[in-house]
Amino acid sequence: MEETTAIQDSKQRPGPTLLTSVAQHKEKAVAEPRPSPLLDVDAFRHFAPLLEACQAYAHRSGCRFRRSDFKNDRSPRQDCLKSLPVVLEFSDRLRDGNEALMAEIECAFRVVMVESVRNAMVGTCQRLEMWPPRAPLVEIDSSDCSYEDLSAPLPVVAQRLHNDEQRRQAVDAELPRIKQRVMTAAFLVDFAQEAGAVLPDMPETQLSMLKEFGKQVDLWEEAKPRRKHITVLSVWRAAEKQIVAFENAHTNWQTTFTKDLHLAATSIASHKLLAGMAFQKALQAAAAKWMEEETMAAAKPTSKY
């Protein structure tokens, strides 16, 4: 008797319908908000459709772009399938030399180079035990962040670098914004490389900064013979080591960035180089050019008078 009643009740009780399933899915979507966007759509407006289409992919890839992820023979994931038409469209436009897109790629490349050179300088100061400064320099105001002025002594440059980092950290909204813009630039540089676009050489300003900074390091080391000697070349090698460290660490970006953009911006290793391969190629080309200039200068006969 009880079994019969249970069967009748189950027949009378309405089962799940398509409408109820859709409603439950919507409720779940509302309960689970989307993570903060990693790519700054406003920073590079001509690439806005591509950046918007790749937001989900960027979360999974750690803001890196790999063309191989979008090949059909590798069974691309859903986020790749959705953005594939836009990826193909922008790849074709870059290969065709679209002026507006190439102008923004050059801008993105400069952003990456500026941040990469800054990070290389910070890394060198760390190895010299000048980061953070053991004691703030009295003659340097805490608001003085002009670390690009390499006519100043190395301790002053290190202090200004540290001031710049403190300025970034002090404004809650500024650091995430800076990191987001740099990571977006790195994503676009990756994209341009994978699309076959020709990237520019390292800007002369950043090349000169690296050379002058290396000379400052030489002078500092020569004045302290007890310390391990760090030459100009070691600054270049240090930058290359940071590239390797970046390549090894970028796979962990997904878990870091998907939690919260602000936490990601402050917790990610502050001095990893961005768009490693692009910086490495520019660095190698600049180093070769610089070495050639130094060799030619050394080969010139010196006057006896």
Coordinates of C-alpha atoms in Angstrom, one line a residue:
M1 CA 0.0 0.0 0.0
E2 CA 2.7 2.4 0.9
E3 CA 4.7 1.6 -2.3
T4 CA 1.6 2.4 -4.3
T5 CA 1.1 5.7 -2.6
A6 CA 4.8 6.6 -3.2
I7 CA 4.5 5.7 -6.9
Q8 CA 1.3 7.8 -7.3
D9 CA 3.0 10.8 -5.5
S10 CA 6.0 10.5 -7.8
K11 CA 3.7 10.6 -10.9
Q12 CA 1.9 13.6 -9.6
R13 CA 5.0 15.5 -8.6
P14 CA 6.2 17.6 -11.7
G15 CA 9.8 16.7 -12.8
P16 CA 12.4 19.2 -14.0
T17 CA 11.5 21.0 -17.2
L18 CA 13.6 22.9 -19.7
L19 CA 12.4 26.2 -18.2
T20 CA 13.3 25.2 -14.6
S21 CA 16.7 24.1 -15.8
V22 CA 17.3 27.4 -17.5
A23 CA 16.2 29.3 -14.5
Q24 CA 18.5 27.3 -12.2
H25 CA 21.4 27.9 -14.6
K26 CA 20.7 31.7 -14.6
E27 CA 20.6 31.6 -10.8
K28 CA 23.9 29.8 -10.7
A29 CA 25.5 32.3 -13.1
V30 CA 24.3 35.2 -10.9
A31 CA 25.7 33.5 -7.8
E32 CA 29.1 33.0 -9.4
P33 CA 30.3 36.4 -10.7
R34 CA 32.8 36.5 -13.5
P35 CA 36.4 37.2 -12.6
S36 CA 37.7 40.7 -13.2
P37 CA 38.9 41.2 -16.8
L38 CA 42.7 40.9 -17.2
L39 CA 43.0 42.7 -20.5
D40 CA 42.7 46.4 -20.6
V41 CA 40.3 47.0 -23.5
D42 CA 40.5 50.8 -23.2
A43 CA 44.3 51.0 -23.4
F44 CA 44.5 49.8 -27.0
R45 CA 41.1 50.7 -28.6
H46 CA 41.9 49.4 -32.1
F47 CA 42.4 45.9 -30.6
A48 CA 39.3 46.2 -28.3
P49 CA 37.3 43.5 -30.2
L50 CA 40.2 41.1 -30.0
L51 CA 40.9 41.8 -26.3
E52 CA 37.3 41.5 -25.3
A53 CA 37.0 38.2 -27.2
C54 CA 40.1 36.8 -25.5
Q55 CA 39.3 37.7 -21.9
A56 CA 38.4 34.1 -20.9
Y57 CA 41.4 32.8 -22.8
A58 CA 43.7 35.3 -21.1
H59 CA 42.5 34.0 -17.7
R60 CA 43.5 30.5 -18.6
S61 CA 46.8 31.3 -20.4
G62 CA 48.1 33.8 -17.8
C63 CA 47.8 36.7 -20.3
R64 CA 50.0 34.9 -22.8
F65 CA 49.0 34.3 -26.4
R66 CA 50.0 31.1 -28.2
R67 CA 48.8 30.4 -31.8
S68 CA 49.0 26.7 -31.2
D69 CA 46.2 26.9 -28.7
F70 CA 43.8 27.8 -31.5
K71 CA 44.7 25.0 -33.9
N72 CA 42.0 22.5 -34.6
D73 CA 44.3 19.5 -34.4
R74 CA 44.9 20.2 -30.8
S75 CA 41.2 20.2 -29.8
P76 CA 41.0 23.8 -28.7
R77 CA 38.9 24.6 -25.6
Q78 CA 35.7 26.5 -25.7
D79 CA 37.2 29.8 -25.0
C80 CA 39.5 29.4 -28.0
L81 CA 36.7 28.3 -30.3
K82 CA 34.6 31.4 -29.4
S83 CA 37.4 33.8 -30.0
L84 CA 38.9 32.1 -33.0
P85 CA 37.1 34.1 -35.7
V86 CA 38.3 37.4 -34.2
V87 CA 41.8 36.0 -33.7
L88 CA 42.0 35.0 -37.4
E89 CA 40.6 38.4 -38.5
F90 CA 43.1 40.4 -36.5
S91 CA 45.9 38.1 -37.6
D92 CA 45.1 38.8 -41.2
R93 CA 44.9 42.5 -40.7
L94 CA 48.3 42.6 -39.0
R95 CA 49.9 40.6 -41.8
D96 CA 48.4 43.0 -44.2
G97 CA 50.1 45.8 -42.4
N98 CA 47.1 47.7 -41.1
E99 CA 48.5 51.0 -40.0
A100 CA 46.3 51.6 -37.0
L101 CA 47.0 48.1 -35.6
M102 CA 50.7 48.3 -36.2
A103 CA 50.8 51.7 -34.5
E104 CA 49.3 50.2 -31.4
I105 CA 51.6 47.2 -31.5
E106 CA 54.6 49.7 -31.5
C107 CA 53.0 51.4 -28.5
A108 CA 52.5 48.0 -26.7
F109 CA 56.1 47.1 -27.5
R110 CA 57.4 50.3 -26.0
V111 CA 55.3 49.7 -22.8
V112 CA 56.8 46.3 -22.5
M113 CA 60.4 47.5 -23.1
V114 CA 60.0 50.4 -20.5
E115 CA 58.8 48.0 -17.8
S116 CA 61.3 45.3 -18.7
V117 CA 64.3 47.7 -18.5
R118 CA 62.9 49.0 -15.2
N119 CA 62.6 45.5 -13.9
A120 CA 66.2 44.7 -15.0
M121 CA 67.4 47.8 -13.1
V122 CA 65.5 46.7 -10.0
G123 CA 66.9 43.2 -10.2
T124 CA 70.5 44.5 -10.4
C125 CA 69.9 46.8 -7.4
Q126 CA 68.7 43.8 -5.5
R127 CA 71.8 41.8 -6.3
L128 CA 73.9 44.8 -5.2
E129 CA 71.9 44.8 -1.9
M130 CA 70.6 48.3 -2.7
W131 CA 67.0 47.3 -2.9
P132 CA 65.3 48.3 -0.7
P133 CA 67.8 51.0 0.3
R134 CA 69.3 50.3 3.8
A135 CA 68.6 53.9 4.8
P136 CA 66.7 56.5 2.8
L137 CA 68.9 59.2 1.3
V138 CA 68.2 62.4 3.1
E139 CA 68.9 64.5 0.0
I140 CA 66.3 62.6 -2.1
D141 CA 62.7 63.5 -1.5
S142 CA 60.3 60.6 -1.2
S143 CA 58.3 62.0 -4.1
D144 CA 61.4 62.0 -6.4
C145 CA 60.8 59.0 -8.8
S146 CA 63.0 60.1 -11.7
Y147 CA 65.1 56.9 -11.9
E148 CA 65.5 57.5 -15.6
D149 CA 68.1 60.2 -14.8
L150 CA 71.2 58.1 -15.0
S151 CA 73.6 61.0 -14.6
A152 CA 73.0 60.6 -10.8
P153 CA 75.1 58.2 -8.7
L154 CA 73.9 54.6 -8.5
P155 CA 72.6 54.9 -4.8
V156 CA 70.4 57.9 -5.9
V157 CA 69.1 55.9 -8.9
A158 CA 68.3 53.0 -6.6
Q159 CA 66.5 55.3 -4.1
R160 CA 64.4 56.8 -6.9
L161 CA 63.5 53.4 -8.2
H162 CA 62.4 52.4 -4.7
N163 CA 60.4 55.7 -4.5
D164 CA 58.7 54.8 -7.7
E165 CA 57.7 51.4 -6.5
Q166 CA 56.4 52.9 -3.2
R167 CA 54.4 55.4 -5.3
R168 CA 52.8 52.5 -7.2
Q169 CA 52.0 50.6 -4.1
A170 CA 50.6 53.7 -2.3
V171 CA 47.7 54.3 -4.6
D172 CA 45.4 51.3 -4.5
A173 CA 43.9 51.8 -7.9
E174 CA 47.2 52.7 -9.7
L175 CA 49.2 49.5 -9.3
P176 CA 46.5 47.2 -10.7
R177 CA 45.9 49.6 -13.6
I178 CA 49.6 49.8 -14.4
K179 CA 50.0 46.0 -14.2
Q180 CA 46.9 45.4 -16.3
R181 CA 48.1 47.8 -19.0
V182 CA 51.5 46.2 -19.1
M183 CA 50.1 42.7 -19.2
T184 CA 47.7 43.7 -22.0
A185 CA 50.7 45.1 -23.9
A186 CA 52.6 41.8 -23.4
F187 CA 49.6 39.9 -24.7
L188 CA 49.5 42.0 -27.8
V189 CA 53.2 41.7 -28.4
D190 CA 52.8 37.9 -28.1
F191 CA 49.9 38.1 -30.6
A192 CA 51.8 40.1 -33.1
Q193 CA 54.8 37.7 -32.9
E194 CA 52.5 34.7 -33.5
A195 CA 50.8 36.5 -36.3
G196 CA 54.1 37.0 -38.1
A197 CA 54.2 40.8 -37.7
V198 CA 57.7 42.4 -37.6
L199 CA 58.4 44.0 -34.2
P200 CA 60.5 47.1 -33.9
D201 CA 63.9 47.3 -32.4
M202 CA 64.4 48.2 -28.8
P203 CA 63.8 51.9 -28.5
E204 CA 67.0 54.0 -28.3
T205 CA 65.9 55.5 -25.0
Q206 CA 65.8 52.1 -23.3
L207 CA 69.0 50.9 -25.0
S208 CA 70.8 54.0 -23.8
M209 CA 69.4 53.5 -20.3
L210 CA 70.7 50.0 -20.1
K211 CA 74.1 51.1 -21.3
E212 CA 74.4 54.0 -18.9
F213 CA 73.1 51.9 -16.0
G214 CA 75.7 49.3 -16.8
K215 CA 78.4 51.9 -16.6
Q216 CA 77.0 53.1 -13.3
V217 CA 77.2 49.6 -12.0
D218 CA 80.9 49.3 -13.2
L219 CA 81.8 52.5 -11.4
W220 CA 80.1 51.3 -8.2
E221 CA 81.9 48.0 -8.3
E222 CA 85.3 49.5 -9.0
A223 CA 84.9 51.6 -5.9
K224 CA 84.2 48.5 -3.8
P225 CA 86.8 45.9 -4.6
R226 CA 85.7 43.6 -1.9
R227 CA 82.4 43.0 -3.5
K228 CA 81.9 40.6 -6.4
H229 CA 82.6 42.4 -9.6
I230 CA 79.5 43.0 -11.7
T231 CA 80.3 44.2 -15.2
V232 CA 78.1 45.9 -17.8
L233 CA 77.7 42.5 -19.5
S234 CA 76.3 41.0 -16.3
V235 CA 73.5 43.5 -16.4
W236 CA 72.5 42.1 -19.7
R237 CA 72.9 38.5 -18.5
A238 CA 70.8 39.4 -15.4
A239 CA 68.0 40.5 -17.7
E240 CA 68.2 37.3 -19.7
K241 CA 68.0 35.3 -16.4
Q242 CA 64.9 37.2 -15.5
I243 CA 63.4 36.2 -18.8
V244 CA 64.0 32.5 -18.0
A245 CA 62.5 33.0 -14.6
F246 CA 59.5 34.7 -16.2
E247 CA 59.0 31.9 -18.6
N248 CA 59.1 29.3 -15.8
A249 CA 56.7 31.3 -13.6
H250 CA 54.0 32.5 -16.1
T251 CA 52.1 29.2 -15.9
N252 CA 51.1 30.1 -12.3
W253 CA 49.5 33.4 -13.4
Q254 CA 46.1 31.8 -14.0
T255 CA 45.6 30.9 -10.3
T256 CA 47.0 34.2 -9.2
F257 CA 45.0 36.5 -11.6
T258 CA 41.7 34.7 -11.4
K259 CA 41.3 35.3 -7.7
D260 CA 41.4 39.1 -7.9
L261 CA 43.0 41.6 -10.2
H262 CA 44.3 43.8 -7.3
L263 CA 45.8 40.8 -5.4
A264 CA 47.3 39.6 -8.6
A265 CA 48.9 42.9 -9.4
T266 CA 50.5 43.1 -6.0
S267 CA 51.3 39.5 -5.4
I268 CA 52.8 38.5 -8.8
A269 CA 56.6 38.7 -8.7
S270 CA 57.1 42.4 -9.2
H271 CA 60.4 42.1 -11.1
K272 CA 59.7 39.4 -13.7
L273 CA 60.2 40.5 -17.2
L274 CA 57.2 40.7 -19.4
A275 CA 56.8 39.3 -22.9
G276 CA 60.0 37.4 -22.4
M277 CA 60.7 36.4 -26.0
A278 CA 60.1 39.9 -27.4
F279 CA 62.4 41.4 -24.8
Q280 CA 65.0 38.7 -25.3
K281 CA 65.2 39.3 -29.0
A282 CA 65.4 43.0 -28.6
L283 CA 68.0 42.6 -25.9
Q284 CA 70.2 40.4 -28.0
A285 CA 69.9 42.6 -31.0
A286 CA 70.8 45.7 -28.9
A287 CA 73.7 43.9 -27.3
A288 CA 75.1 42.8 -30.6
K289 CA 74.9 46.3 -31.9
W290 CA 76.5 47.7 -28.8
M291 CA 79.3 45.1 -28.9
E292 CA 80.0 46.0 -32.5
E293 CA 80.3 49.7 -31.6
E294 CA 82.6 48.9 -28.7
T295 CA 84.8 46.7 -30.9
M296 CA 85.1 49.4 -33.6
A297 CA 85.9 52.0 -31.1
A298 CA 88.6 49.8 -29.6
A299 CA 90.1 49.1 -33.0
K300 CA 90.6 52.8 -33.9
P301 CA 94.2 53.9 -33.6
T302 CA 94.9 56.3 -30.8
S303 CA 96.7 59.5 -31.4
K304 CA 100.2 59.9 -29.9
Y305 CA 99.6 63.5 -29.3

